[in-house]
Amino acid sequence: MTTTENKQAVPAPRAGQQAGTPLLQVRDLHVEFHTRDGVVKAVNGVNYSVSAGETLAVLGESGSGKSVTAQAIMGILDMPPAKIPRGEIRFRGEDMLTMSADARRRLRGAKIAMIFQDALSSLNPVLTVGYQLGEMFRVHQGLSKKAALAKAVDLMDRVKIPAARSRAGDYPHQFSGGMRQRIMIAMALALEPDLIIADEPTTALDVTVQAQVMDLLAELQAEYHMGLILITHDLGVVADVADKIAVMYAGRIVETAPVHELYRNPAHPYTRGLLDSIPRLDHKGQELYAIKGLPPNLLNVPQGCAFHPRCPKAQDLCRTDTPALHTLGEGRRSACHFWKETVNG
Amino acid sequence: MGRYVIRRLLQMVPVFIGTTFLIFVMVYALGDPVAAMFGDRTPDPATAAQIRESLHLDDPLWSQYLQYMAGIFRGDFGTAFNGTPVAELMGSAFPNTIKLTLVAFAIEVVVGVGLGIVAGMRRGRLADTGVLVFTLLVISIPTFVTGYLLQYFIGVKLAWAAPAVSSDVAFGELLLPGIVLAGVSLAYVARLTRTSIAENIRSDYVRTATAKGLPRRRVVGVHLLRNSLIPVITFLGTDIGALMGGAIVTERIFNIQGVGYQLYQGILRQNAPTVVGFVTILVVVFLAANLIVDLLYAVLDPRIRYA
């Protein structure tokens, strides 16, 4: 990319240095689903930001709102039943929620791309992978079918799929799970986006393949200097690749921290519970810790702190007052009334 | 694939023999063709015997069947009792029915799939409810009722179309009978398409297609339809045979001298060679349509492989 034509397409490294405007900023995002049983409040005021080259891991149980937030960023929620009553999603400073539908579509895939969990169901079963990869170039760059296919083969090479040329004509079901996820990654990378959202990219894979896919993703991220939002419930995956972590519970962020600080010294009882639930070799033979109770029903989120029914430290205040997200230090926040006591053990 | 086709063709042989034998037995053994020829009059016993002799009606049934089949493979479908070769009747009847089938099929595909897509994409909304009520009505009302009603109101009262089809059987004249013939199938196609679309629109690969930044047109036209229409095409394929054989009522109402008309006349007059001949051809059409559908299925869905 030349430096003369860079009004919009700022080279990624420089964007990362502009500390003032992160690549993506989510502010006070609310998402609700209007169902027959009532309004499900899936996301209740989420704030986070990602800069170029940075990896944000979003951690949480099923139903914590981590995937819904990602889908809201991508603009692929089914509306209705979903609704975004409040909030901003700013990409390079521009609010995507107020953009025209067409402008938003042009960003999808080209500037912000997404990798889904289950590659088999996420790829179209009746189209060849070459076609599905090539489609990115045909639609966004207007390439011919033939040129697009050649680019698709290059992409498959790039994500290390053996014999890419001959395999471009195969269908998704003819690939192994790991290879299919590589194709998903290739599709997300096709137009060298600024931001990639990976929604549990390794959950459906074998452990050995998980590591390969994560390594590939980290390598490509570094190469293109992209922002990465990694959605996961796997604490092991997070520790290796993330720069910072946002822990979500019942549609809220309960703690954000740089990755190592969070592991060393969690500032929210929920995070502490998650970390204590990891099986450890030095605790062999002891009963595995589990957070008691179940995640809340989002139709009826508990009053006060949503975590209080499961929290070992809960007090009267927790049952009545929703805690604010207290700032603990540089990049560290906790939504616990008693964060001081929690941090100190 | 080649082996699969050969196996399927071989499987057709017993089906073909079974169905044709059944229809042969029903027509020849369960009625008296000679008595039928004379209608209300009692035939002269000597003449009757002579006719029975010349038509091999006194031979055992299996022998008659074999002779008949041998004839078919030489292109000889026998002679109707009025002296016209059945093959000649077919030559005049099939083109008319094929024309009618084509018109009905086109209407079925365009309107049925169109309504199904609209309803499936707006599931639970007004358009969807409208399509469901409309198709339910169409399915519930028998063809002879819709046929006569449309003929009376559109053909006679409003005079938008000719109430009966002339002997030229022009495509324009076939529009009204085509709608009547297509009606029930069209309703099924619409419902099948609706269900399939509504199911696939929530699928992960449609979400991926949207996330790729493809225009809505392409998400629906390429990704959603390619998958959703697979079951619909299967139904449409088998329905071609049903349309051709099922045109009896429609052809009667609109006076089209096609297969249905000939079959109706044949049954009415117990004209055995006509009935058996036409049904045999229809059996072949059904079998061929089924084979083509199964092969098409493998082309449309790469996950299906025949060995």
PDB file of N, CA, C and O in Angstrom, chain A residues 71 74-76 78 105 108-109 112 114 116 118 121-127 131-133 135-136 138-140 171 173 184 187, chain B residues 125 201-216 218 222-224 226-227 230 299-305:
ATOM      1  N   GLN A  71     -22.028 -10.942  17.247  1.00  0.00           N
ATOM      2  CA  GLN A  71     -22.951 -10.900  16.109  1.00  0.00           C
ATOM      3  C   GLN A  71     -23.497  -9.496  15.909  1.00  0.00           C
ATOM      4  O   GLN A  71     -23.770  -9.087  14.773  1.00  0.00           O
ATOM      5  N   MET A  74     -20.851  -7.701  13.998  1.00  0.00           N
ATOM      6  CA  MET A  74     -20.869  -8.111  12.590  1.00  0.00           C
ATOM      7  C   MET A  74     -22.125  -7.631  11.876  1.00  0.00           C
ATOM      8  O   MET A  74     -22.165  -7.567  10.657  1.00  0.00           O
ATOM      9  N   GLY A  75     -23.159  -7.364  12.644  1.00  0.00           N
ATOM     10  CA  GLY A  75     -24.431  -6.990  12.014  1.00  0.00           C
ATOM     11  C   GLY A  75     -25.142  -8.188  11.419  1.00  0.00           C
ATOM     12  O   GLY A  75     -25.779  -8.091  10.378  1.00  0.00           O
ATOM     13  N   ILE A  76     -25.019  -9.341  12.066  1.00  0.00           N
ATOM     14  CA  ILE A  76     -25.676 -10.535  11.530  1.00  0.00           C
ATOM     15  C   ILE A  76     -26.710 -11.086  12.494  1.00  0.00           C
ATOM     16  O   ILE A  76     -27.098 -12.229  12.404  1.00  0.00           O
ATOM     17  N   ASP A  78     -30.449 -11.595  13.744  1.00  0.00           N
ATOM     18  CA  ASP A  78     -31.747 -11.573  13.080  1.00  0.00           C
ATOM     19  C   ASP A  78     -32.614 -10.535  13.777  1.00  0.00           C
ATOM     20  O   ASP A  78     -32.976 -10.707  14.936  1.00  0.00           O
ATOM     21  N   ARG A 105     -22.706  -3.420   4.907  1.00  0.00           N
ATOM     22  CA  ARG A 105     -22.433  -4.675   4.215  1.00  0.00           C
ATOM     23  C   ARG A 105     -21.029  -4.666   3.610  1.00  0.00           C
ATOM     24  O   ARG A 105     -20.323  -5.669   3.631  1.00  0.00           O
ATOM     25  N   ARG A 108     -18.467  -5.638   6.079  1.00  0.00           N
ATOM     26  CA  ARG A 108     -18.492  -7.059   6.458  1.00  0.00           C
ATOM     27  C   ARG A 108     -17.636  -7.882   5.501  1.00  0.00           C
ATOM     28  O   ARG A 108     -17.772  -7.758   4.297  1.00  0.00           O
ATOM     29  N   GLY A 109     -16.810  -8.716   6.062  1.00  0.00           N
ATOM     30  CA  GLY A 109     -15.982  -9.560   5.207  1.00  0.00           C
ATOM     31  C   GLY A 109     -14.740  -8.835   4.734  1.00  0.00           C
ATOM     32  O   GLY A 109     -13.660  -9.380   4.728  1.00  0.00           O
ATOM     33  N   ILE A 112     -14.113  -6.206   8.505  1.00  0.00           N
ATOM     34  CA  ILE A 112     -14.338  -6.986   9.723  1.00  0.00           C
ATOM     35  C   ILE A 112     -14.811  -8.365   9.285  1.00  0.00           C
ATOM     36  O   ILE A 112     -15.794  -8.476   8.571  1.00  0.00           O
ATOM     37  N   MET A 114     -15.421 -12.678  10.256  1.00  0.00           N
ATOM     38  CA  MET A 114     -15.740 -13.525  11.391  1.00  0.00           C
ATOM     39  C   MET A 114     -15.436 -14.990  11.096  1.00  0.00           C
ATOM     40  O   MET A 114     -15.663 -15.470   9.991  1.00  0.00           O
ATOM     41  N   PHE A 116     -16.402 -18.742  12.430  1.00  0.00           N
ATOM     42  CA  PHE A 116     -17.433 -19.364  13.256  1.00  0.00           C
ATOM     43  C   PHE A 116     -16.937 -20.661  13.879  1.00  0.00           C
ATOM     44  O   PHE A 116     -15.927 -21.226  13.475  1.00  0.00           O
ATOM     45  N   ASP A 118     -18.480 -23.859  14.197  1.00  0.00           N
ATOM     46  CA  ASP A 118     -18.623 -25.148  13.538  1.00  0.00           C
ATOM     47  C   ASP A 118     -18.484 -24.965  12.029  1.00  0.00           C
ATOM     48  O   ASP A 118     -19.413 -24.559  11.358  1.00  0.00           O
ATOM     49  N   SER A 121     -21.073 -26.795   9.471  1.00  0.00           N
ATOM     50  CA  SER A 121     -22.396 -26.218   9.230  1.00  0.00           C
ATOM     51  C   SER A 121     -22.293 -24.773   8.746  1.00  0.00           C
ATOM     52  O   SER A 121     -23.227 -24.248   8.171  1.00  0.00           O
ATOM     53  N   SER A 122     -21.137 -24.144   8.967  1.00  0.00           N
ATOM     54  CA  SER A 122     -21.006 -22.741   8.567  1.00  0.00           C
ATOM     55  C   SER A 122     -20.583 -22.569   7.111  1.00  0.00           C
ATOM     56  O   SER A 122     -20.629 -21.471   6.583  1.00  0.00           O
ATOM     57  N   LEU A 123     -20.133 -23.656   6.486  1.00  0.00           N
ATOM     58  CA  LEU A 123     -19.816 -23.581   5.064  1.00  0.00           C
ATOM     59  C   LEU A 123     -21.007 -24.147   4.298  1.00  0.00           C
ATOM     60  O   LEU A 123     -21.684 -25.054   4.775  1.00  0.00           O
ATOM     61  N   ASN A 124     -21.245 -23.601   3.124  1.00  0.00           N
ATOM     62  CA  ASN A 124     -22.387 -24.067   2.339  1.00  0.00           C
ATOM     63  C   ASN A 124     -22.099 -25.469   1.793  1.00  0.00           C
ATOM     64  O   ASN A 124     -21.117 -25.670   1.074  1.00  0.00           O
ATOM     65  N   PRO A 125     -22.948 -26.448   2.123  1.00  0.00           N
ATOM     66  CA  PRO A 125     -22.647 -27.838   1.764  1.00  0.00           C
ATOM     67  C   PRO A 125     -22.684 -28.127   0.264  1.00  0.00           C
ATOM     68  O   PRO A 125     -22.088 -29.099  -0.177  1.00  0.00           O
ATOM     69  N   VAL A 126     -23.361 -27.291  -0.522  1.00  0.00           N
ATOM     70  CA  VAL A 126     -23.521 -27.639  -1.938  1.00  0.00           C
ATOM     71  C   VAL A 126     -22.641 -26.800  -2.858  1.00  0.00           C
ATOM     72  O   VAL A 126     -22.769 -26.883  -4.077  1.00  0.00           O
ATOM     73  N   LEU A 127     -21.746 -25.994  -2.288  1.00  0.00           N
ATOM     74  CA  LEU A 127     -20.834 -25.217  -3.129  1.00  0.00           C
ATOM     75  C   LEU A 127     -19.398 -25.620  -2.810  1.00  0.00           C
ATOM     76  O   LEU A 127     -19.073 -25.916  -1.656  1.00  0.00           O
ATOM     77  N   TYR A 131     -15.238 -22.070  -4.718  1.00  0.00           N
ATOM     78  CA  TYR A 131     -16.283 -21.104  -5.050  1.00  0.00           C
ATOM     79  C   TYR A 131     -16.559 -20.186  -3.872  1.00  0.00           C
ATOM     80  O   TYR A 131     -16.651 -18.967  -4.016  1.00  0.00           O
ATOM     81  N   GLN A 132     -16.665 -20.797  -2.679  1.00  0.00           N
ATOM     82  CA  GLN A 132     -17.028 -19.999  -1.504  1.00  0.00           C
ATOM     83  C   GLN A 132     -15.928 -19.021  -1.113  1.00  0.00           C
ATOM     84  O   GLN A 132     -16.207 -17.923  -0.634  1.00  0.00           O
ATOM     85  N   LEU A 133     -14.666 -19.430  -1.328  1.00  0.00           N
ATOM     86  CA  LEU A 133     -13.563 -18.506  -1.052  1.00  0.00           C
ATOM     87  C   LEU A 133     -13.502 -17.428  -2.137  1.00  0.00           C
ATOM     88  O   LEU A 133     -13.354 -16.245  -1.853  1.00  0.00           O
ATOM     89  N   GLU A 135     -15.770 -16.244  -3.904  1.00  0.00           N
ATOM     90  CA  GLU A 135     -16.902 -15.317  -3.825  1.00  0.00           C
ATOM     91  C   GLU A 135     -16.514 -13.991  -3.168  1.00  0.00           C
ATOM     92  O   GLU A 135     -17.013 -12.927  -3.541  1.00  0.00           O
ATOM     93  N   MET A 136     -15.619 -14.056  -2.189  1.00  0.00           N
ATOM     94  CA  MET A 136     -15.171 -12.840  -1.510  1.00  0.00           C
ATOM     95  C   MET A 136     -14.576 -11.858  -2.521  1.00  0.00           C
ATOM     96  O   MET A 136     -14.859 -10.666  -2.474  1.00  0.00           O
ATOM     97  N   ARG A 138     -14.967 -11.955  -5.837  1.00  0.00           N
ATOM     98  CA  ARG A 138     -15.906 -11.598  -6.907  1.00  0.00           C
ATOM     99  C   ARG A 138     -16.848 -10.507  -6.446  1.00  0.00           C
ATOM    100  O   ARG A 138     -17.125  -9.563  -7.176  1.00  0.00           O
ATOM    101  N   VAL A 139     -17.332 -10.615  -5.215  1.00  0.00           N
ATOM    102  CA  VAL A 139     -18.317  -9.638  -4.738  1.00  0.00           C
ATOM    103  C   VAL A 139     -17.663  -8.328  -4.320  1.00  0.00           C
ATOM    104  O   VAL A 139     -18.117  -7.255  -4.693  1.00  0.00           O
ATOM    105  N   HIS A 140     -16.556  -8.422  -3.559  1.00  0.00           N
ATOM    106  CA  HIS A 140     -15.987  -7.188  -3.018  1.00  0.00           C
ATOM    107  C   HIS A 140     -15.023  -6.506  -3.979  1.00  0.00           C
ATOM    108  O   HIS A 140     -14.808  -5.313  -3.896  1.00  0.00           O
ATOM    109  N   TYR A 171     -15.887 -30.274  -1.920  1.00  0.00           N
ATOM    110  CA  TYR A 171     -16.943 -29.702  -1.077  1.00  0.00           C
ATOM    111  C   TYR A 171     -16.547 -29.796   0.393  1.00  0.00           C
ATOM    112  O   TYR A 171     -15.727 -30.646   0.753  1.00  0.00           O
ATOM    113  N   HIS A 173     -17.706 -31.151   3.024  1.00  0.00           N
ATOM    114  CA  HIS A 173     -17.758 -32.424   3.736  1.00  0.00           C
ATOM    115  C   HIS A 173     -16.598 -33.341   3.385  1.00  0.00           C
ATOM    116  O   HIS A 173     -16.380 -34.352   4.040  1.00  0.00           O
ATOM    117  N   MET A 184     -12.286 -21.801   6.852  1.00  0.00           N
ATOM    118  CA  MET A 184     -13.008 -20.677   7.473  1.00  0.00           C
ATOM    119  C   MET A 184     -12.058 -19.517   7.735  1.00  0.00           C
ATOM    120  O   MET A 184     -12.384 -18.358   7.506  1.00  0.00           O
ATOM    121  N   MET A 187     -11.175 -17.807   4.584  1.00  0.00           N
ATOM    122  CA  MET A 187     -12.274 -16.973   4.110  1.00  0.00           C
ATOM    123  C   MET A 187     -12.291 -15.638   4.848  1.00  0.00           C
ATOM    124  O   MET A 187     -12.508 -14.586   4.260  1.00  0.00           O
TER     125      MET A 187
ATOM    126  N   ARG B 125     -45.613 -13.789   9.219  1.00  0.00           N
ATOM    127  CA  ARG B 125     -46.190 -12.479   8.924  1.00  0.00           C
ATOM    128  C   ARG B 125     -47.372 -12.644   7.978  1.00  0.00           C
ATOM    129  O   ARG B 125     -47.735 -13.747   7.589  1.00  0.00           O
ATOM    130  N   ILE B 201     -33.088 -20.678   6.249  1.00  0.00           N
ATOM    131  CA  ILE B 201     -32.729 -19.271   6.416  1.00  0.00           C
ATOM    132  C   ILE B 201     -32.057 -19.045   7.767  1.00  0.00           C
ATOM    133  O   ILE B 201     -31.319 -18.094   7.963  1.00  0.00           O
ATOM    134  N   ARG B 202     -32.305 -19.951   8.712  1.00  0.00           N
ATOM    135  CA  ARG B 202     -31.671 -19.840  10.023  1.00  0.00           C
ATOM    136  C   ARG B 202     -30.365 -20.611  10.088  1.00  0.00           C
ATOM    137  O   ARG B 202     -29.741 -20.667  11.143  1.00  0.00           O
ATOM    138  N   SER B 203     -29.967 -21.219   8.996  1.00  0.00           N
ATOM    139  CA  SER B 203     -28.808 -22.105   9.074  1.00  0.00           C
ATOM    140  C   SER B 203     -27.510 -21.308   9.172  1.00  0.00           C
ATOM    141  O   SER B 203     -27.444 -20.131   8.826  1.00  0.00           O
ATOM    142  N   ASP B 204     -26.485 -21.999   9.648  1.00  0.00           N
ATOM    143  CA  ASP B 204     -25.197 -21.345   9.852  1.00  0.00           C
ATOM    144  C   ASP B 204     -24.585 -20.838   8.557  1.00  0.00           C
ATOM    145  O   ASP B 204     -23.959 -19.792   8.534  1.00  0.00           O
ATOM    146  N   TYR B 205     -24.758 -21.592   7.457  1.00  0.00           N
ATOM    147  CA  TYR B 205     -24.069 -21.152   6.242  1.00  0.00           C
ATOM    148  C   TYR B 205     -24.712 -19.908   5.641  1.00  0.00           C
ATOM    149  O   TYR B 205     -24.047 -19.136   4.959  1.00  0.00           O
ATOM    150  N   VAL B 206     -25.998 -19.691   5.918  1.00  0.00           N
ATOM    151  CA  VAL B 206     -26.621 -18.439   5.463  1.00  0.00           C
ATOM    152  C   VAL B 206     -26.079 -17.277   6.293  1.00  0.00           C
ATOM    153  O   VAL B 206     -25.786 -16.202   5.764  1.00  0.00           O
ATOM    154  N   ARG B 207     -25.881 -17.535   7.594  1.00  0.00           N
ATOM    155  CA  ARG B 207     -25.282 -16.519   8.461  1.00  0.00           C
ATOM    156  C   ARG B 207     -23.863 -16.198   7.972  1.00  0.00           C
ATOM    157  O   ARG B 207     -23.465 -15.036   7.912  1.00  0.00           O
ATOM    158  N   THR B 208     -23.114 -17.252   7.588  1.00  0.00           N
ATOM    159  CA  THR B 208     -21.763 -17.024   7.063  1.00  0.00           C
ATOM    160  C   THR B 208     -21.816 -16.167   5.805  1.00  0.00           C
ATOM    161  O   THR B 208     -21.028 -15.240   5.649  1.00  0.00           O
ATOM    162  N   ALA B 209     -22.753 -16.493   4.924  1.00  0.00           N
ATOM    163  CA  ALA B 209     -22.858 -15.748   3.665  1.00  0.00           C
ATOM    164  C   ALA B 209     -23.126 -14.273   3.948  1.00  0.00           C
ATOM    165  O   ALA B 209     -22.551 -13.388   3.297  1.00  0.00           O
ATOM    166  N   THR B 210     -23.964 -13.994   4.946  1.00  0.00           N
ATOM    167  CA  THR B 210     -24.225 -12.604   5.315  1.00  0.00           C
ATOM    168  C   THR B 210     -22.958 -11.969   5.893  1.00  0.00           C
ATOM    169  O   THR B 210     -22.616 -10.839   5.555  1.00  0.00           O
ATOM    170  N   ALA B 211     -22.266 -12.732   6.738  1.00  0.00           N
ATOM    171  CA  ALA B 211     -21.054 -12.209   7.370  1.00  0.00           C
ATOM    172  C   ALA B 211     -19.955 -11.941   6.344  1.00  0.00           C
ATOM    173  O   ALA B 211     -19.042 -11.167   6.592  1.00  0.00           O
ATOM    174  N   LYS B 212     -20.030 -12.599   5.178  1.00  0.00           N
ATOM    175  CA  LYS B 212     -19.044 -12.368   4.124  1.00  0.00           C
ATOM    176  C   LYS B 212     -19.280 -11.038   3.430  1.00  0.00           C
ATOM    177  O   LYS B 212     -18.494 -10.633   2.581  1.00  0.00           O
ATOM    178  N   GLY B 213     -20.395 -10.408   3.747  1.00  0.00           N
ATOM    179  CA  GLY B 213     -20.695  -9.123   3.108  1.00  0.00           C
ATOM    180  C   GLY B 213     -21.317  -9.286   1.743  1.00  0.00           C
ATOM    181  O   GLY B 213     -21.256  -8.368   0.920  1.00  0.00           O
ATOM    182  N   LEU B 214     -21.915 -10.438   1.478  1.00  0.00           N
ATOM    183  CA  LEU B 214     -22.578 -10.624   0.184  1.00  0.00           C
ATOM    184  C   LEU B 214     -23.885  -9.835   0.196  1.00  0.00           C
ATOM    185  O   LEU B 214     -24.543  -9.717   1.228  1.00  0.00           O
ATOM    186  N   PRO B 215     -24.268  -9.303  -0.968  1.00  0.00           N
ATOM    187  CA  PRO B 215     -25.562  -8.622  -1.029  1.00  0.00           C
ATOM    188  C   PRO B 215     -26.691  -9.616  -0.751  1.00  0.00           C
ATOM    189  O   PRO B 215     -26.565 -10.796  -1.044  1.00  0.00           O
ATOM    190  N   ARG B 216     -27.777  -9.106  -0.183  1.00  0.00           N
ATOM    191  CA  ARG B 216     -28.927  -9.937   0.173  1.00  0.00           C
ATOM    192  C   ARG B 216     -29.374 -10.823  -1.000  1.00  0.00           C
ATOM    193  O   ARG B 216     -29.687 -11.994  -0.832  1.00  0.00           O
ATOM    194  N   ARG B 218     -27.690 -12.090  -3.329  1.00  0.00           N
ATOM    195  CA  ARG B 218     -26.801 -13.230  -3.530  1.00  0.00           C
ATOM    196  C   ARG B 218     -26.931 -14.244  -2.394  1.00  0.00           C
ATOM    197  O   ARG B 218     -26.869 -15.450  -2.622  1.00  0.00           O
ATOM    198  N   VAL B 222     -28.157 -17.457  -4.257  1.00  0.00           N
ATOM    199  CA  VAL B 222     -27.140 -18.491  -4.429  1.00  0.00           C
ATOM    200  C   VAL B 222     -27.118 -19.444  -3.230  1.00  0.00           C
ATOM    201  O   VAL B 222     -27.262 -20.649  -3.378  1.00  0.00           O
ATOM    202  N   HIS B 223     -26.978 -18.889  -2.032  1.00  0.00           N
ATOM    203  CA  HIS B 223     -26.741 -19.761  -0.881  1.00  0.00           C
ATOM    204  C   HIS B 223     -28.015 -20.406  -0.352  1.00  0.00           C
ATOM    205  O   HIS B 223     -28.057 -21.598  -0.115  1.00  0.00           O
ATOM    206  N   LEU B 224     -29.047 -19.606  -0.177  1.00  0.00           N
ATOM    207  CA  LEU B 224     -30.275 -20.140   0.417  1.00  0.00           C
ATOM    208  C   LEU B 224     -31.028 -21.025  -0.577  1.00  0.00           C
ATOM    209  O   LEU B 224     -31.412 -22.148  -0.255  1.00  0.00           O
ATOM    210  N   ARG B 226     -30.123 -22.584  -3.437  1.00  0.00           N
ATOM    211  CA  ARG B 226     -29.460 -23.823  -3.880  1.00  0.00           C
ATOM    212  C   ARG B 226     -29.761 -24.973  -2.925  1.00  0.00           C
ATOM    213  O   ARG B 226     -29.962 -26.106  -3.326  1.00  0.00           O
ATOM    214  N   ASN B 227     -29.778 -24.672  -1.633  1.00  0.00           N
ATOM    215  CA  ASN B 227     -30.032 -25.714  -0.648  1.00  0.00           C
ATOM    216  C   ASN B 227     -31.511 -25.998  -0.463  1.00  0.00           C
ATOM    217  O   ASN B 227     -31.923 -27.134  -0.339  1.00  0.00           O
ATOM    218  N   ILE B 230     -33.618 -28.282  -3.145  1.00  0.00           N
ATOM    219  CA  ILE B 230     -33.328 -29.696  -3.407  1.00  0.00           C
ATOM    220  C   ILE B 230     -34.566 -30.576  -3.180  1.00  0.00           C
ATOM    221  O   ILE B 230     -34.969 -31.317  -4.084  1.00  0.00           O
ATOM    222  N   VAL B 299     -26.670 -34.707  -8.364  1.00  0.00           N
ATOM    223  CA  VAL B 299     -26.025 -33.552  -8.991  1.00  0.00           C
ATOM    224  C   VAL B 299     -26.195 -32.327  -8.091  1.00  0.00           C
ATOM    225  O   VAL B 299     -25.275 -31.539  -7.892  1.00  0.00           O
ATOM    226  N   LEU B 300     -27.394 -32.169  -7.519  1.00  0.00           N
ATOM    227  CA  LEU B 300     -27.690 -30.979  -6.723  1.00  0.00           C
ATOM    228  C   LEU B 300     -27.044 -31.021  -5.348  1.00  0.00           C
ATOM    229  O   LEU B 300     -26.664 -30.008  -4.806  1.00  0.00           O
ATOM    230  N   ASP B 301     -26.948 -32.204  -4.764  1.00  0.00           N
ATOM    231  CA  ASP B 301     -26.379 -32.319  -3.427  1.00  0.00           C
ATOM    232  C   ASP B 301     -25.136 -33.183  -3.476  1.00  0.00           C
ATOM    233  O   ASP B 301     -25.220 -34.404  -3.541  1.00  0.00           O
ATOM    234  N   PRO B 302     -23.959 -32.529  -3.439  1.00  0.00           N
ATOM    235  CA  PRO B 302     -22.714 -33.293  -3.593  1.00  0.00           C
ATOM    236  C   PRO B 302     -22.465 -34.280  -2.458  1.00  0.00           C
ATOM    237  O   PRO B 302     -21.623 -35.146  -2.584  1.00  0.00           O
ATOM    238  N   ARG B 303     -23.217 -34.132  -1.338  1.00  0.00           N
ATOM    239  CA  ARG B 303     -23.006 -35.071  -0.241  1.00  0.00           C
ATOM    240  C   ARG B 303     -23.568 -36.447  -0.578  1.00  0.00           C
ATOM    241  O   ARG B 303     -23.267 -37.432   0.076  1.00  0.00           O
ATOM    242  N   ILE B 304     -24.433 -36.508  -1.609  1.00  0.00           N
ATOM    243  CA  ILE B 304     -25.012 -37.789  -1.993  1.00  0.00           C
ATOM    244  C   ILE B 304     -24.192 -38.381  -3.131  1.00  0.00           C
ATOM    245  O   ILE B 304     -23.971 -37.751  -4.152  1.00  0.00           O
ATOM    246  N   ARG B 305     -23.716 -39.578  -2.906  1.00  0.00           N
ATOM    247  CA  ARG B 305     -22.927 -40.259  -3.937  1.00  0.00           C
ATOM    248  C   ARG B 305     -23.517 -41.633  -4.144  1.00  0.00           C
ATOM    249  O   ARG B 305     -23.760 -42.368  -3.194  1.00  0.00           O
TER     250      ARG B 305
END
